[in-house]
PDB file of C-alpha atoms in Angstrom:
ATOM      1  CA  TRP A   1      -6.171   2.080 -14.814  1.00 29.00           C
ATOM      2  CA  TRP A   2      -8.088  -0.904 -13.465  1.00 34.00           C
ATOM      3  CA  ALA A   3     -10.770  -0.601 -10.853  1.00 34.00           C
ATOM      4  CA  GLY A   4     -12.240  -3.586  -9.050  1.00 35.00           C
ATOM      5  CA  CYS A   5     -10.151  -6.212 -10.816  1.00 36.00           C
ATOM      6  CA  SER A   6      -9.871  -9.526  -8.984  1.00 40.00           C
ATOM      7  CA  PHE A   7      -9.209 -13.194  -9.590  1.00 40.00           C
ATOM      8  CA  CYS A   8     -11.411 -15.493  -7.510  1.00 37.00           C
ATOM      9  CA  PRO A   9     -13.130 -18.784  -8.246  1.00 39.00           C
ATOM     10  CA  PRO A  10     -16.898 -18.522  -8.839  1.00 38.00           C
ATOM     11  CA  ALA A  11     -17.484 -20.545  -5.669  1.00 38.00           C
ATOM     12  CA  MET A  12     -16.018 -17.614  -3.790  1.00 36.00           C
ATOM     13  CA  GLY A  13     -18.268 -15.181  -5.659  1.00 36.00           C
ATOM     14  CA  GLY A  14     -15.429 -13.599  -7.593  1.00 36.00           C
ATOM     15  CA  CYS A  15     -14.857 -12.583 -11.161  1.00 35.00           C
ATOM     16  CA  VAL A  16     -12.272 -11.077 -13.424  1.00 38.00           C
ATOM     17  CA  GLY A  17     -13.004  -7.830 -15.114  1.00 40.00           C
ATOM     18  CA  GLY A  18     -12.742  -4.132 -15.226  1.00 40.00           C
ATOM     19  CA  GLU A  19     -15.101  -1.475 -14.035  1.00 39.00           C
ATOM     20  CA  ARG A  20     -16.061   1.604 -16.014  1.00 36.00           C
ATOM     21  CA  ILE A  21     -14.086   4.568 -14.831  1.00 36.00           C
ATOM     22  CA  PRO A  22     -15.787   7.976 -14.885  1.00 40.00           C
ATOM     23  CA  GLY A  23     -14.220  10.322 -17.408  1.00 40.00           C
ATOM     24  CA  LYS A  24     -12.848   7.553 -19.618  1.00 35.00           C
ATOM     25  CA  SER A  25     -14.529   7.361 -22.993  1.00 37.00           C
ATOM     26  CA  ASP A  26     -14.046   3.628 -23.452  1.00 37.00           C
ATOM     27  CA  GLY A  27     -14.058   2.764 -19.734  1.00 34.00           C
ATOM     28  CA  TYR A  28     -11.120   0.391 -20.092  1.00 35.00           C
ATOM     29  CA  GLU A  29      -7.827   2.209 -20.284  1.00 37.00           C
ATOM     30  CA  ALA A  30      -5.968  -1.083 -20.326  1.00 39.00           C
ATOM     31  CA  GLY A  31      -7.827  -2.096 -23.482  1.00 41.00           C
ATOM     32  CA  ALA A  32      -9.830  -4.923 -21.983  1.00 44.00           C
ATOM     33  CA  SER A  33     -13.426  -5.819 -21.393  1.00 44.00           C
ATOM     34  CA  PRO A  34     -15.054  -8.596 -19.362  1.00 45.00           C
ATOM     35  CA  ILE A  35     -17.107 -11.293 -21.067  1.00 44.00           C
ATOM     36  CA  ARG A  36     -18.756 -14.427 -19.725  1.00 43.00           C
ATOM     37  CA  ALA A  37     -16.552 -17.489 -19.778  1.00 44.00           C
ATOM     38  CA  THR A  38     -18.046 -20.099 -22.091  1.00 47.00           C
ATOM     39  CA  SER A  39     -16.905 -23.201 -20.250  1.00 45.00           C
ATOM     40  CA  ARG A  40     -18.502 -24.344 -17.004  1.00 44.00           C
ATOM     41  CA  ALA A  41     -15.136 -25.956 -16.238  1.00 45.00           C
ATOM     42  CA  SER A  42     -13.513 -22.533 -16.229  1.00 45.00           C
ATOM     43  CA  PRO A  43     -12.173 -21.623 -12.788  1.00 47.00           C
ATOM     44  CA  LEU A  44     -13.514 -18.095 -13.174  1.00 49.00           C
ATOM     45  CA  SER A  45     -16.945 -16.789 -14.025  1.00 48.00           C
ATOM     46  CA  LEU A  46     -15.801 -13.902 -16.225  1.00 49.00           C
ATOM     47  CA  ARG A  47     -12.992 -13.641 -18.706  1.00 50.00           C
ATOM     48  CA  VAL A  48     -10.931 -10.632 -19.736  1.00 53.00           C
ATOM     49  CA  VAL A  49     -10.569 -10.106 -23.465  1.00 54.00           C
ATOM     50  CA  PHE A  50      -7.741  -7.758 -24.362  1.00 53.00           C
ATOM     51  CA  ASN A  51      -7.718  -5.486 -27.373  1.00 55.00           C
ATOM     52  CA  ARG A  52      -4.979  -6.913 -29.612  1.00 57.00           C
ATOM     53  CA  ASP A  53      -4.151  -3.447 -31.013  1.00 56.00           C
ATOM     54  CA  HIS A  54      -3.516  -1.969 -27.573  1.00 59.00           C
ATOM     55  CA  HIS A  55       0.065  -1.870 -26.239  1.00 61.00           C
ATOM     56  CA  PRO A  56      -0.392  -3.112 -22.652  1.00 66.00           C
ATOM     57  CA  ASP A  57       1.427  -1.644 -19.676  1.00 74.00           C
ATOM     58  CA  ALA A  58       3.192  -3.835 -17.088  1.00 75.00           C
ATOM     59  CA  GLU A  59       0.032  -4.227 -14.995  1.00 80.00           C
ATOM     60  CA  SER A  60      -2.045  -5.296 -18.007  1.00 80.00           C
ATOM     61  CA  LYS A  61       0.608  -7.850 -18.973  1.00 83.00           C
ATOM     62  CA  VAL A  62       0.459  -9.375 -15.487  1.00 86.00           C
ATOM     63  CA  ILE A  63      -3.348  -9.512 -15.547  1.00 85.00           C
ATOM     64  CA  ARG A  64      -3.364 -11.045 -19.018  1.00 84.00           C
ATOM     65  CA  SER A  65      -0.712 -13.640 -18.207  1.00 86.00           C
ATOM     66  CA  LEU A  66      -2.376 -14.708 -14.931  1.00 87.00           C
ATOM     67  CA  ALA A  67      -5.710 -15.048 -16.739  1.00 86.00           C
ATOM     68  CA  GLU A  68      -4.053 -17.144 -19.448  1.00 86.00           C
ATOM     69  CA  LEU A  69      -2.715 -19.507 -16.774  1.00 86.00           C
ATOM     70  CA  LEU A  70      -6.209 -19.960 -15.382  1.00 84.00           C
ATOM     71  CA  TRP A  71      -7.740 -20.534 -18.836  1.00 82.00           C
ATOM     72  CA  LEU A  72      -4.959 -22.652 -20.255  1.00 78.00           C
ATOM     73  CA  GLU A  73      -6.534 -24.765 -22.952  1.00 70.00           C
ATOM     74  CA  SER A  74      -5.422 -28.303 -23.674  1.00 66.00           C
ATOM     75  CA  GLY A  75      -2.788 -28.351 -26.371  1.00 66.00           C
ATOM     76  CA  THR A  76      -1.396 -24.990 -25.275  1.00 71.00           C
ATOM     77  CA  ASP A  77       2.271 -25.006 -24.289  1.00 76.00           C
ATOM     78  CA  ALA A  78       2.086 -24.658 -20.502  1.00 85.00           C
ATOM     79  CA  ARG A  79       5.816 -23.925 -20.229  1.00 87.00           C
ATOM     80  CA  LEU A  80       5.634 -20.949 -22.578  1.00 87.00           C
ATOM     81  CA  THR A  81       2.497 -19.564 -20.914  1.00 87.00           C
ATOM     82  CA  THR A  82       4.016 -19.959 -17.447  1.00 90.00           C
ATOM     83  CA  ALA A  83       7.329 -18.424 -18.519  1.00 91.00           C
ATOM     84  CA  THR A  84       5.443 -15.469 -20.021  1.00 89.00           C
ATOM     85  CA  CYS A  85       3.560 -14.963 -16.750  1.00 90.00           C
ATOM     86  CA  ILE A  86       6.698 -15.170 -14.629  1.00 90.00           C
ATOM     87  CA  ALA A  87       8.474 -12.741 -16.976  1.00 92.00           C
ATOM     88  CA  ALA A  88       5.537 -10.302 -16.712  1.00 89.00           C
ATOM     89  CA  LEU A  89       5.545 -10.554 -12.910  1.00 89.00           C
ATOM     90  CA  ASN A  90       9.319 -10.083 -12.725  1.00 88.00           C
ATOM     91  CA  SER A  91       9.125  -7.147 -15.125  1.00 86.00           C
ATOM     92  CA  ALA A  92       6.403  -5.531 -13.027  1.00 82.00           C
ATOM     93  CA  LYS A  93       8.452  -6.160  -9.901  1.00 80.00           C
ATOM     94  CA  ALA A  94      11.525  -4.540 -11.457  1.00 81.00           C
ATOM     95  CA  ALA A  95       9.607  -1.595 -12.914  1.00 75.00           C
ATOM     96  CA  GLN A  96       7.474  -0.788  -9.903  1.00 65.00           C
ATOM     97  CA  SER A  97       7.862  -2.912  -6.797  1.00 61.00           C
ATOM     98  CA  GLU A  98       4.581  -1.690  -5.251  1.00 73.00           C
ATOM     99  CA  MET A  99       2.653  -3.170  -8.183  1.00 74.00           C
ATOM    100  CA  LEU A 100       3.611  -6.650  -7.039  1.00 75.00           C
ATOM    101  CA  LEU A 101       1.883  -5.976  -3.728  1.00 77.00           C
ATOM    102  CA  ASP A 102      -1.425  -5.715  -5.612  1.00 81.00           C
ATOM    103  CA  PHE A 103      -0.912  -9.113  -7.204  1.00 85.00           C
ATOM    104  CA  ALA A 104      -0.152 -11.305  -4.175  1.00 86.00           C
ATOM    105  CA  VAL A 105      -3.728 -12.609  -3.910  1.00 88.00           C
ATOM    106  CA  PRO A 106      -4.186 -13.220  -7.671  1.00 89.00           C
ATOM    107  CA  VAL A 107      -0.845 -15.054  -7.798  1.00 91.00           C
ATOM    108  CA  VAL A 108      -1.822 -17.216  -4.805  1.00 92.00           C
ATOM    109  CA  ASN A 109      -5.136 -17.980  -6.519  1.00 90.00           C
ATOM    110  CA  ALA A 110      -3.274 -19.022  -9.673  1.00 91.00           C
ATOM    111  CA  THR A 111      -0.921 -21.270  -7.669  1.00 91.00           C
ATOM    112  CA  LEU A 112      -3.926 -22.917  -6.013  1.00 92.00           C
ATOM    113  CA  HIS A 113      -6.486 -22.984  -8.834  1.00 89.00           C
ATOM    114  CA  ALA A 114      -4.711 -23.158 -12.207  1.00 87.00           C
ATOM    115  CA  PRO A 115      -6.018 -26.271 -13.961  1.00 86.00           C
ATOM    116  CA  ASN A 116      -2.503 -27.438 -14.877  1.00 86.00           C
ATOM    117  CA  GLU A 117      -0.439 -28.777 -11.945  1.00 87.00           C
ATOM    118  CA  THR A 118       2.838 -27.990 -13.730  1.00 87.00           C
ATOM    119  CA  VAL A 119       1.761 -24.365 -14.082  1.00 89.00           C
ATOM    120  CA  ARG A 120       0.913 -24.166 -10.379  1.00 91.00           C
ATOM    121  CA  SER A 121       4.198 -25.660  -9.194  1.00 91.00           C
ATOM    122  CA  THR A 122       6.355 -23.679 -11.649  1.00 92.00           C
ATOM    123  CA  LEU A 123       4.698 -20.387 -10.720  1.00 93.00           C
ATOM    124  CA  TRP A 124       5.143 -21.213  -7.035  1.00 94.00           C
ATOM    125  CA  GLU A 125       8.765 -22.349  -7.247  1.00 93.00           C
ATOM    126  CA  CYS A 126      10.066 -19.914  -9.863  1.00 92.00           C
ATOM    127  CA  PHE A 127       8.230 -16.773  -8.830  1.00 93.00           C
ATOM    128  CA  VAL A 128       6.544 -16.869  -5.419  1.00 94.00           C
ATOM    129  CA  LEU A 129       9.385 -18.424  -3.450  1.00 93.00           C
ATOM    130  CA  ASN A 130      11.914 -16.087  -5.098  1.00 92.00           C
ATOM    131  CA  ALA A 131       9.729 -13.066  -4.337  1.00 89.00           C
ATOM    132  CA  VAL A 132       9.332 -14.228  -0.723  1.00 90.00           C
ATOM    133  CA  ARG A 133      13.118 -14.564  -0.367  1.00 90.00           C
ATOM    134  CA  ASP A 134      13.742 -11.141  -1.940  1.00 87.00           C
ATOM    135  CA  ASP A 135      11.240  -8.964  -0.079  1.00 84.00           C
ATOM    136  CA  ILE A 136       9.880  -9.430   3.443  1.00 86.00           C
ATOM    137  CA  ALA A 137       6.856  -7.195   2.694  1.00 83.00           C
ATOM    138  CA  VAL A 138       5.908  -9.427  -0.231  1.00 86.00           C
ATOM    139  CA  ALA A 139       6.517 -12.473   1.968  1.00 90.00           C
ATOM    140  CA  HIS A 140       3.990 -11.145   4.489  1.00 91.00           C
ATOM    141  CA  LEU A 141       1.415 -10.584   1.740  1.00 91.00           C
ATOM    142  CA  PHE A 142       1.785 -14.153   0.484  1.00 93.00           C
ATOM    143  CA  TYR A 143       1.680 -15.387   4.092  1.00 94.00           C
ATOM    144  CA  TRP A 144      -1.607 -13.606   4.829  1.00 93.00           C
ATOM    145  CA  SER A 145      -3.105 -14.538   1.456  1.00 93.00           C
ATOM    146  CA  LEU A 146      -2.477 -18.194   2.238  1.00 95.00           C
ATOM    147  CA  ARG A 147      -3.773 -17.799   5.821  1.00 94.00           C
ATOM    148  CA  CYS A 148      -7.018 -16.409   4.408  1.00 93.00           C
ATOM    149  CA  VAL A 149      -7.427 -19.528   2.273  1.00 93.00           C
ATOM    150  CA  LEU A 150      -7.024 -21.717   5.369  1.00 93.00           C
ATOM    151  CA  THR A 151      -9.836 -19.897   7.154  1.00 93.00           C
ATOM    152  CA  SER A 152     -12.116 -19.562   4.134  1.00 92.00           C
ATOM    153  CA  PRO A 153     -15.352 -21.554   4.464  1.00 92.00           C
ATOM    154  CA  GLN A 154     -15.570 -21.772   0.648  1.00 92.00           C
ATOM    155  CA  ALA A 155     -12.147 -23.389   0.165  1.00 90.00           C
ATOM    156  CA  THR A 156     -12.164 -27.131  -0.403  1.00 92.00           C
ATOM    157  CA  LYS A 157     -10.189 -29.500   1.829  1.00 94.00           C
ATOM    158  CA  GLU A 158      -7.744 -30.109  -1.020  1.00 94.00           C
ATOM    159  CA  THR A 159      -7.197 -26.377  -1.558  1.00 93.00           C
ATOM    160  CA  LYS A 160      -6.720 -25.818   2.176  1.00 94.00           C
ATOM    161  CA  LYS A 161      -4.198 -28.660   2.323  1.00 95.00           C
ATOM    162  CA  ASP A 162      -2.256 -27.189  -0.622  1.00 95.00           C
ATOM    163  CA  ALA A 163      -2.397 -23.709   0.955  1.00 95.00           C
ATOM    164  CA  GLU A 164      -1.140 -25.096   4.271  1.00 96.00           C
ATOM    165  CA  VAL A 165       1.897 -26.706   2.616  1.00 96.00           C
ATOM    166  CA  LYS A 166       2.672 -23.460   0.798  1.00 96.00           C
ATOM    167  CA  LEU A 167       2.147 -21.444   3.988  1.00 95.00           C
ATOM    168  CA  GLN A 168       4.673 -23.641   5.799  1.00 95.00           C
ATOM    169  CA  GLU A 169       7.224 -22.948   3.036  1.00 94.00           C
ATOM    170  CA  VAL A 170       6.642 -19.195   3.303  1.00 94.00           C
ATOM    171  CA  THR A 171       6.868 -19.363   7.110  1.00 94.00           C
ATOM    172  CA  ARG A 172      10.172 -21.278   6.974  1.00 94.00           C
ATOM    173  CA  THR A 173      11.600 -18.769   4.495  1.00 91.00           C
ATOM    174  CA  MET A 174      10.509 -15.818   6.643  1.00 91.00           C
ATOM    175  CA  ALA A 175      12.003 -17.443   9.758  1.00 91.00           C
ATOM    176  CA  ALA A 176      15.310 -18.007   7.969  1.00 90.00           C
ATOM    177  CA  GLN A 177      15.332 -14.359   6.857  1.00 84.00           C
ATOM    178  CA  ALA A 178      14.670 -13.233  10.430  1.00 84.00           C
ATOM    179  CA  GLN A 179      17.568 -15.359  11.706  1.00 84.00           C
ATOM    180  CA  VAL A 180      19.930 -13.871   9.117  1.00 85.00           C
ATOM    181  CA  THR A 181      18.794 -10.336   9.951  1.00 82.00           C
ATOM    182  CA  THR A 182      19.287 -10.975  13.673  1.00 86.00           C
ATOM    183  CA  ALA A 183      22.743 -12.466  13.114  1.00 87.00           C
ATOM    184  CA  LEU A 184      23.798  -9.539  10.908  1.00 87.00           C
ATOM    185  CA  SER A 185      22.589  -6.990  13.449  1.00 87.00           C
ATOM    186  CA  ARG A 186      24.503  -8.806  16.225  1.00 89.00           C
ATOM    187  CA  ILE A 187      27.667  -8.846  14.109  1.00 91.00           C
ATOM    188  CA  LYS A 188      27.251  -5.150  13.347  1.00 88.00           C
ATOM    189  CA  ALA A 189      26.701  -4.349  17.038  1.00 89.00           C
ATOM    190  CA  ALA A 190      29.763  -6.398  18.030  1.00 89.00           C
ATOM    191  CA  ASN A 191      31.923  -4.539  15.499  1.00 89.00           C
ATOM    192  CA  GLU A 192      30.852  -1.102  16.746  1.00 84.00           C
TER     193      GLU A 192
END
């Protein structure tokens, strides 16, 4: 079980990693340990290294796949890495819908900070927008995650502009859902 795991750019004072949990002999039930990222170009200040022999649970797969998107090295197939991440997120969503609630902020960070533009847009279009359409609670989490970026003093103008465009998409989707819900409730009331 992870404690204190987050994905934030170093400029925002964040890191990726796990915290030792009292009572656990190795401290990392998910089979991971934080190490310093070697590249100054890395969007994160710490990197998670997973134990290859450990069979990860759904949460570990999501963490690993999001980290891989943020550390995508040149020459790596971005489509495969992105598809793996989306599959892990969808699997986590199907297995335990509440788990997705914990990953709204890390997913927003990946859509704003992944070094590969194709990765950012694919993750946004193929996962975030679908999740927003499917679940109003998830939509609100993405909405507020993006709002926080807009008010963050550490966010660059470019990041804020990107977040604002994405926020408008989420807002439009939520408004459309509200209109459908209102129309359905009116139809139901008229039929009663």
